């Protein structure tokens, strides 16, 4: 896979990609990642990449010419990309499904915006996908671009050593992960749940599955609204819901138990 990143902070992007799983994927030739300094595609003495907004208002806008030239240079060198991604809070939500889609492309470009945003003609004429990693405003698209690249590259064959890690990813299953433990069995008085040291693989699987439901119910109930669950899974979710409700009642201070009709 070939990935080209266009940014005014190439060292920031290169430094982040120089270590860890993505760096190894680059060394192994699984991915050919190039970072392009947008200022190299300016033509004035000050290497200007921004300008005031038409219509007035605060902040600056990224000029179209350097971005067009940068993407045209990538096309000239590498051929036409399958996607030109722009990181922006106005984009559609980035998700594991989006990462899987991008991981199937042979080549894509990521544009990192800065300032108030990029000239809309860039979006109209060269961007194919506007993506957002969440509902917050950052100072630029570099960190979101790194998030997307990390999520995509780890899906490429051979990048993550144990293929089961990828197959069992929380968001592949559509629910949250179960709790993990490693040695020692007791750490500062805190013991690992007995079932995990019991050697009963059936019981361990069942415990983990119920922990996944529990966490998802408690932390991300929205995931269960849209999850495609079998009847057996629905039944198990309902059991865990009842278990949580029982615990909730058991934890009420005595004398404060609700009867259901004494509110005022
Ligand atoms: C901020 C250009 N979805 C996260 C996200 C993505 C991009 C930006 N902020 C947040 C951003 C300023 C300029 C892009």
mmCIF file of C-alpha atoms and ligand atoms in Angstrom:
data_model
loop_
_atom_site.group_PDB
_atom_site.id
_atom_site.type_symbol
_atom_site.label_atom_id
_atom_site.label_comp_id
_atom_site.label_asym_id
_atom_site.label_seq_id
_atom_site.Cartn_x
_atom_site.Cartn_y
_atom_site.Cartn_z
ATOM 1 C CA UNK A 1 0.000 0.000 0.000
ATOM 2 C CA UNK A 2 1.191 3.503 -0.794
ATOM 3 C CA UNK A 3 0.173 6.378 1.503
ATOM 4 C CA UNK A 4 1.087 10.027 0.860
ATOM 5 C CA UNK A 5 0.580 12.626 3.580
ATOM 6 C CA UNK A 6 0.457 16.345 2.735
ATOM 7 C CA UNK A 7 1.174 18.638 5.689
ATOM 8 C CA UNK A 8 2.872 21.867 6.745
ATOM 9 C CA UNK A 9 4.434 19.882 9.646
ATOM 10 C CA UNK A 10 6.224 16.975 7.938
ATOM 11 C CA UNK A 11 8.588 16.377 10.904
ATOM 12 C CA UNK A 12 5.638 15.986 13.272
ATOM 13 C CA UNK A 13 4.113 13.291 11.038
ATOM 14 C CA UNK A 14 7.451 11.561 10.314
ATOM 15 C CA UNK A 15 8.433 11.449 13.988
ATOM 16 C CA UNK A 16 5.150 9.764 14.937
ATOM 17 C CA UNK A 17 5.471 7.198 12.174
ATOM 18 C CA UNK A 18 9.122 6.435 12.969
ATOM 19 C CA UNK A 19 8.345 4.040 15.834
ATOM 20 C CA UNK A 20 6.045 1.168 16.578
ATOM 21 C CA UNK A 21 3.956 -1.136 14.433
ATOM 22 C CA UNK A 22 3.561 1.320 11.520
ATOM 23 C CA UNK A 23 7.328 1.958 11.390
ATOM 24 C CA UNK A 24 7.974 -1.791 11.181
ATOM 25 C CA UNK A 25 5.386 -2.126 8.395
ATOM 26 C CA UNK A 26 7.311 0.559 6.464
ATOM 27 C CA UNK A 27 10.661 -1.197 7.047
ATOM 28 C CA UNK A 28 9.166 -4.511 5.906
ATOM 29 C CA UNK A 29 7.872 -2.946 2.692
ATOM 30 C CA UNK A 30 4.208 -3.629 3.531
ATOM 31 C CA UNK A 31 3.494 0.070 3.240
ATOM 32 C CA UNK A 32 5.338 2.825 1.416
ATOM 33 C CA UNK A 33 4.592 5.995 3.331
ATOM 34 C CA UNK A 34 5.775 9.389 2.114
ATOM 35 C CA UNK A 35 5.309 12.718 3.836
ATOM 36 C CA UNK A 36 5.172 15.854 1.675
ATOM 37 C CA UNK A 37 5.899 19.356 2.944
ATOM 38 C CA UNK A 38 3.135 21.597 1.592
ATOM 39 C CA UNK A 39 5.503 24.587 1.622
ATOM 40 C CA UNK A 40 7.566 22.909 -1.102
ATOM 41 C CA UNK A 41 4.589 23.555 -3.396
ATOM 42 C CA UNK A 42 4.405 27.304 -2.791
ATOM 43 C CA UNK A 43 5.990 29.774 -5.216
ATOM 44 C CA UNK A 44 6.479 32.937 -3.162
ATOM 45 C CA UNK A 45 9.465 33.985 -1.082
ATOM 46 C CA UNK A 46 7.546 33.487 2.176
ATOM 47 C CA UNK A 47 6.260 30.020 1.195
ATOM 48 C CA UNK A 48 2.718 31.150 2.013
ATOM 49 C CA UNK A 49 0.120 28.414 2.495
ATOM 50 C CA UNK A 50 -2.736 30.500 3.962
ATOM 51 C CA UNK A 51 -4.695 33.665 3.246
ATOM 52 C CA UNK A 52 -7.586 35.719 4.648
ATOM 53 C CA UNK A 53 -11.128 34.393 4.114
ATOM 54 C CA UNK A 54 -13.320 35.915 1.382
ATOM 55 C CA UNK A 55 -16.335 37.448 3.110
ATOM 56 C CA UNK A 56 -14.306 38.304 6.187
ATOM 57 C CA UNK A 57 -14.293 36.679 9.582
ATOM 58 C CA UNK A 58 -11.643 35.356 11.918
ATOM 59 C CA UNK A 59 -8.676 33.167 11.061
ATOM 60 C CA UNK A 60 -7.001 32.095 7.857
ATOM 61 C CA UNK A 61 -7.836 29.627 5.097
ATOM 62 C CA UNK A 62 -5.466 27.231 3.328
ATOM 63 C CA UNK A 63 -4.777 28.484 -0.193
ATOM 64 C CA UNK A 64 -5.787 26.151 -3.008
ATOM 65 C CA UNK A 65 -2.677 26.410 -5.230
ATOM 66 C CA UNK A 66 -0.139 24.624 -2.968
ATOM 67 C CA UNK A 67 -2.613 21.814 -2.169
ATOM 68 C CA UNK A 68 -3.481 21.277 -5.852
ATOM 69 C CA UNK A 69 0.221 21.266 -6.792
ATOM 70 C CA UNK A 70 1.126 18.883 -3.963
ATOM 71 C CA UNK A 71 -1.549 16.354 -4.923
ATOM 72 C CA UNK A 72 -0.665 16.740 -8.634
ATOM 73 C CA UNK A 73 2.988 16.006 -7.783
ATOM 74 C CA UNK A 74 1.947 12.836 -5.914
ATOM 75 C CA UNK A 75 -0.148 11.765 -8.924
ATOM 76 C CA UNK A 76 2.789 12.433 -11.280
ATOM 77 C CA UNK A 77 5.149 10.339 -9.123
ATOM 78 C CA UNK A 78 2.895 7.497 -7.981
ATOM 79 C CA UNK A 79 -0.114 7.506 -10.314
ATOM 80 C CA UNK A 80 -3.723 8.323 -9.502
ATOM 81 C CA UNK A 81 -4.676 7.579 -5.864
ATOM 82 C CA UNK A 82 -7.825 5.559 -5.075
ATOM 83 C CA UNK A 83 -8.807 8.184 -2.491
ATOM 84 C CA UNK A 84 -7.815 11.670 -1.370
ATOM 85 C CA UNK A 85 -8.783 11.971 2.288
ATOM 86 C CA UNK A 86 -9.185 15.294 4.096
ATOM 87 C CA UNK A 87 -9.223 15.245 7.891
ATOM 88 C CA UNK A 88 -11.853 17.730 9.086
ATOM 89 C CA UNK A 89 -14.426 18.021 11.897
ATOM 90 C CA UNK A 90 -16.982 18.344 9.047
ATOM 91 C CA UNK A 91 -16.171 14.839 7.788
ATOM 92 C CA UNK A 92 -18.181 11.655 8.226
ATOM 93 C CA UNK A 93 -17.220 9.755 11.361
ATOM 94 C CA UNK A 94 -14.122 7.609 10.997
ATOM 95 C CA UNK A 95 -14.802 4.065 12.194
ATOM 96 C CA UNK A 96 -13.343 0.588 12.049
ATOM 97 C CA UNK A 97 -15.503 -0.019 8.967
ATOM 98 C CA UNK A 98 -13.896 3.022 7.282
ATOM 99 C CA UNK A 99 -10.452 1.707 8.241
ATOM 100 C CA UNK A 100 -11.298 -1.646 6.627
ATOM 101 C CA UNK A 101 -12.472 0.110 3.467
ATOM 102 C CA UNK A 102 -9.258 2.157 3.184
ATOM 103 C CA UNK A 103 -7.124 -0.924 3.953
ATOM 104 C CA UNK A 104 -8.365 -2.468 0.691
ATOM 105 C CA UNK A 105 -7.104 0.431 -1.452
ATOM 106 C CA UNK A 106 -3.688 0.235 -3.141
ATOM 107 C CA UNK A 107 -2.935 3.924 -2.720
ATOM 108 C CA UNK A 108 -4.383 6.963 -0.963
ATOM 109 C CA UNK A 109 -3.445 10.534 -0.054
ATOM 110 C CA UNK A 110 -4.202 12.216 3.276
ATOM 111 C CA UNK A 111 -4.377 16.017 3.417
ATOM 112 C CA UNK A 112 -3.834 17.581 6.849
ATOM 113 C CA UNK A 113 -5.638 20.893 7.139
ATOM 114 C CA UNK A 114 -4.630 23.746 9.424
ATOM 115 C CA UNK A 115 -6.068 27.176 10.343
ATOM 116 C CA UNK A 116 -9.866 27.526 9.900
ATOM 117 C CA UNK A 117 -9.855 24.961 7.094
ATOM 118 C CA UNK A 118 -9.037 24.522 3.404
ATOM 119 C CA UNK A 119 -10.424 26.433 0.432
ATOM 120 C CA UNK A 120 -13.643 24.630 -0.561
ATOM 121 C CA UNK A 121 -12.398 24.243 -4.162
ATOM 122 C CA UNK A 122 -9.829 21.744 -2.872
ATOM 123 C CA UNK A 123 -12.621 19.745 -1.268
ATOM 124 C CA UNK A 124 -14.782 20.010 -4.394
ATOM 125 C CA UNK A 125 -12.118 19.143 -6.968
ATOM 126 C CA UNK A 126 -9.620 16.754 -5.372
ATOM 127 C CA UNK A 127 -10.906 15.395 -2.055
ATOM 128 C CA UNK A 128 -12.863 12.138 -2.302
ATOM 129 C CA UNK A 129 -13.426 11.508 1.424
ATOM 130 C CA UNK A 130 -13.804 13.968 4.300
ATOM 131 C CA UNK A 131 -13.265 12.149 7.603
ATOM 132 C CA UNK A 132 -13.606 13.163 11.266
ATOM 133 C CA UNK A 133 -12.145 11.203 14.189
ATOM 134 C CA UNK A 134 -14.522 12.763 16.700
ATOM 135 C CA UNK A 135 -16.509 15.792 17.735
ATOM 136 C CA UNK A 136 -13.778 18.107 18.943
ATOM 137 C CA UNK A 137 -11.668 20.754 17.254
ATOM 138 C CA UNK A 138 -7.908 20.355 17.102
ATOM 139 C CA UNK A 139 -5.288 22.738 15.754
ATOM 140 C CA UNK A 140 -4.880 20.709 12.581
ATOM 141 C CA UNK A 141 -5.446 17.445 10.730
ATOM 142 C CA UNK A 142 -2.048 15.861 11.468
ATOM 143 C CA UNK A 143 -3.064 13.923 14.592
ATOM 144 C CA UNK A 144 -6.305 12.686 12.965
ATOM 145 C CA UNK A 145 -4.291 11.621 9.870
ATOM 146 C CA UNK A 146 -1.972 9.613 12.136
ATOM 147 C CA UNK A 147 -4.990 7.986 13.780
ATOM 148 C CA UNK A 148 -6.384 6.942 10.387
ATOM 149 C CA UNK A 149 -3.009 5.647 9.157
ATOM 150 C CA UNK A 150 -2.485 3.627 12.355
ATOM 151 C CA UNK A 151 -5.958 2.077 12.166
ATOM 152 C CA UNK A 152 -5.536 1.212 8.450
ATOM 153 C CA UNK A 153 -1.945 -0.080 8.476
ATOM 154 C CA UNK A 154 -2.502 -2.525 11.337
ATOM 155 C CA UNK A 155 -5.196 -4.207 9.191
ATOM 156 C CA UNK A 156 -2.744 -4.978 6.363
ATOM 157 C CA UNK A 157 -1.735 -8.652 6.138
ATOM 158 C CA UNK A 158 1.295 -9.496 8.288
ATOM 159 C CA UNK A 159 1.530 -6.161 10.119
ATOM 160 C CA UNK A 160 0.085 -7.377 13.438
ATOM 161 C CA UNK A 161 1.954 -10.566 14.375
ATOM 162 C CA UNK A 162 -1.006 -12.587 15.662
ATOM 163 C CA UNK A 163 -3.865 -12.467 13.121
ATOM 164 C CA UNK A 164 -6.282 -13.411 15.950
ATOM 165 C CA UNK A 165 -5.658 -9.994 17.546
ATOM 166 C CA UNK A 166 -7.088 -8.304 14.468
ATOM 167 C CA UNK A 167 -9.919 -10.820 13.948
ATOM 168 C CA UNK A 168 -11.026 -10.425 17.587
ATOM 169 C CA UNK A 169 -10.776 -6.602 17.688
ATOM 170 C CA UNK A 170 -13.487 -5.086 19.807
ATOM 171 C CA UNK A 171 -14.968 -3.109 16.939
ATOM 172 C CA UNK A 172 -14.858 -6.087 14.575
ATOM 173 C CA UNK A 173 -17.231 -7.827 16.994
ATOM 174 C CA UNK A 174 -19.201 -4.593 17.499
ATOM 175 C CA UNK A 175 -19.006 -4.736 21.310
ATOM 176 C CA UNK A 176 -16.463 -3.620 23.896
ATOM 177 C CA UNK A 177 -13.596 -5.861 24.974
ATOM 178 C CA UNK A 178 -13.516 -7.992 28.133
ATOM 179 C CA UNK A 179 -11.043 -7.199 30.975
ATOM 180 C CA UNK A 180 -7.491 -8.493 30.610
ATOM 181 C CA UNK A 181 -5.125 -9.754 33.319
ATOM 182 C CA UNK A 182 -1.559 -11.037 33.413
ATOM 183 C CA UNK A 183 0.810 -12.202 36.162
ATOM 184 C CA UNK A 184 1.075 -11.966 39.110
ATOM 185 C CA UNK A 185 -2.165 -13.704 40.194
ATOM 186 C CA UNK A 186 -2.348 -11.382 43.232
ATOM 187 C CA UNK A 187 -0.957 -7.855 42.906
ATOM 188 C CA UNK A 188 -1.036 -5.572 45.961
ATOM 189 C CA UNK A 189 -3.906 -7.558 47.359
ATOM 190 C CA UNK A 190 -5.905 -7.469 44.098
ATOM 191 C CA UNK A 191 -6.590 -10.962 42.789
ATOM 192 C CA UNK A 192 -7.236 -12.053 39.206
ATOM 193 C CA UNK A 193 -10.806 -13.461 38.858
ATOM 194 C CA UNK A 194 -10.684 -17.166 39.823
ATOM 195 C CA UNK A 195 -12.292 -18.342 36.601
ATOM 196 C CA UNK A 196 -9.280 -17.157 34.561
ATOM 197 C CA UNK A 197 -6.867 -19.340 36.521
ATOM 198 C CA UNK A 198 -9.279 -22.318 36.658
ATOM 199 C CA UNK A 199 -8.237 -23.836 33.331
ATOM 200 C CA UNK A 200 -11.944 -24.318 32.399
ATOM 201 C CA UNK A 201 -11.853 -22.942 28.864
ATOM 202 C CA UNK A 202 -15.622 -23.124 28.431
ATOM 203 C CA UNK A 203 -16.189 -21.140 31.630
ATOM 204 C CA UNK A 204 -13.479 -18.597 30.667
ATOM 205 C CA UNK A 205 -15.150 -18.008 27.286
ATOM 206 C CA UNK A 206 -18.553 -17.581 28.906
ATOM 207 C CA UNK A 207 -17.161 -15.153 31.545
ATOM 208 C CA UNK A 208 -15.411 -13.048 28.893
ATOM 209 C CA UNK A 209 -18.512 -12.960 26.704
ATOM 210 C CA UNK A 210 -20.653 -11.784 29.646
ATOM 211 C CA UNK A 211 -18.041 -9.184 30.593
ATOM 212 C CA UNK A 212 -18.200 -7.858 27.017
ATOM 213 C CA UNK A 213 -21.992 -7.527 27.259
ATOM 214 C CA UNK A 214 -21.717 -5.937 30.712
ATOM 215 C CA UNK A 215 -19.226 -3.287 29.640
ATOM 216 C CA UNK A 216 -21.141 -2.549 26.464
ATOM 217 C CA UNK A 217 -24.442 -2.189 28.361
ATOM 218 C CA UNK A 218 -22.835 0.059 30.970
ATOM 219 C CA UNK A 219 -20.540 2.180 28.774
ATOM 220 C CA UNK A 220 -21.791 2.042 25.174
ATOM 221 C CA UNK A 221 -25.466 1.038 25.073
ATOM 222 C CA UNK A 222 -25.636 2.698 21.611
ATOM 223 C CA UNK A 223 -23.537 -0.165 20.203
ATOM 224 C CA UNK A 224 -26.196 -2.698 21.209
ATOM 225 C CA UNK A 225 -28.963 -0.737 19.434
ATOM 226 C CA UNK A 226 -27.332 -1.325 16.050
ATOM 227 C CA UNK A 227 -25.549 -4.661 16.666
ATOM 228 C CA UNK A 228 -26.736 -7.654 14.659
ATOM 229 C CA UNK A 229 -27.268 -10.180 17.455
ATOM 230 C CA UNK A 230 -28.551 -13.732 17.322
ATOM 231 C CA UNK A 231 -31.494 -14.744 19.517
ATOM 232 C CA UNK A 232 -29.088 -16.542 21.869
ATOM 233 C CA UNK A 233 -26.967 -13.390 22.175
ATOM 234 C CA UNK A 234 -30.077 -11.258 22.870
ATOM 235 C CA UNK A 235 -31.035 -13.654 25.660
ATOM 236 C CA UNK A 236 -27.549 -13.461 27.169
ATOM 237 C CA UNK A 237 -27.594 -9.625 26.988
ATOM 238 C CA UNK A 238 -30.954 -9.622 28.817
ATOM 239 C CA UNK A 239 -29.563 -11.953 31.485
ATOM 240 C CA UNK A 240 -26.592 -9.632 32.062
ATOM 241 C CA UNK A 241 -28.952 -6.607 32.144
ATOM 242 C CA UNK A 242 -30.948 -8.323 34.916
ATOM 243 C CA UNK A 243 -27.744 -9.211 36.750
ATOM 244 C CA UNK A 244 -26.681 -5.525 36.644
ATOM 245 C CA UNK A 245 -30.144 -4.437 37.874
ATOM 246 C CA UNK A 246 -29.974 -6.929 40.790
ATOM 247 C CA UNK A 247 -26.535 -5.587 41.776
ATOM 248 C CA UNK A 248 -27.862 -2.027 41.588
ATOM 249 C CA UNK A 249 -30.690 -2.840 44.019
ATOM 250 C CA UNK A 250 -28.339 -4.765 46.338
ATOM 251 C CA UNK A 251 -26.062 -1.713 46.534
ATOM 252 C CA UNK A 252 -28.802 0.711 47.640
ATOM 253 C CA UNK A 253 -28.442 1.789 51.299
ATOM 254 C CA UNK A 254 -30.930 -0.169 53.461
ATOM 255 C CA UNK A 255 -34.238 1.673 53.972
ATOM 256 C CA UNK A 256 -33.884 3.538 50.668
ATOM 257 C CA UNK A 257 -35.210 0.664 48.544
ATOM 258 C CA UNK A 258 -37.716 1.990 45.978
ATOM 259 C CA UNK A 259 -41.232 0.558 46.099
ATOM 260 C CA UNK A 260 -42.107 2.176 42.775
ATOM 261 C CA UNK A 261 -44.996 4.426 43.874
ATOM 262 C CA UNK A 262 -43.847 6.533 46.790
ATOM 263 C CA UNK A 263 -42.364 9.402 44.773
ATOM 264 C CA UNK A 264 -43.699 12.964 45.350
HETATM 265 C C1 LIG B 1 -8.616 21.461 12.909
HETATM 266 C C2 LIG B 1 -7.900 21.586 10.232
HETATM 267 N N1 LIG B 1 -12.143 15.120 13.893
HETATM 268 C C3 LIG B 1 -10.999 15.671 14.515
HETATM 269 C C4 LIG B 1 -10.422 16.870 13.815
HETATM 270 C C5 LIG B 1 -9.969 16.807 12.518
HETATM 271 C C6 LIG B 1 -9.403 17.936 11.941
HETATM 272 C C7 LIG B 1 -9.318 19.111 12.686
HETATM 273 N N2 LIG B 1 -9.770 19.126 13.938
HETATM 274 C C8 LIG B 1 -10.308 18.044 14.491
HETATM 275 C C9 LIG B 1 -8.760 20.346 12.111
HETATM 276 C C10 LIG B 1 -8.103 22.641 12.370
HETATM 277 C C11 LIG B 1 -7.749 22.689 11.015
HETATM 278 C C12 LIG B 1 -8.394 20.403 10.773
#
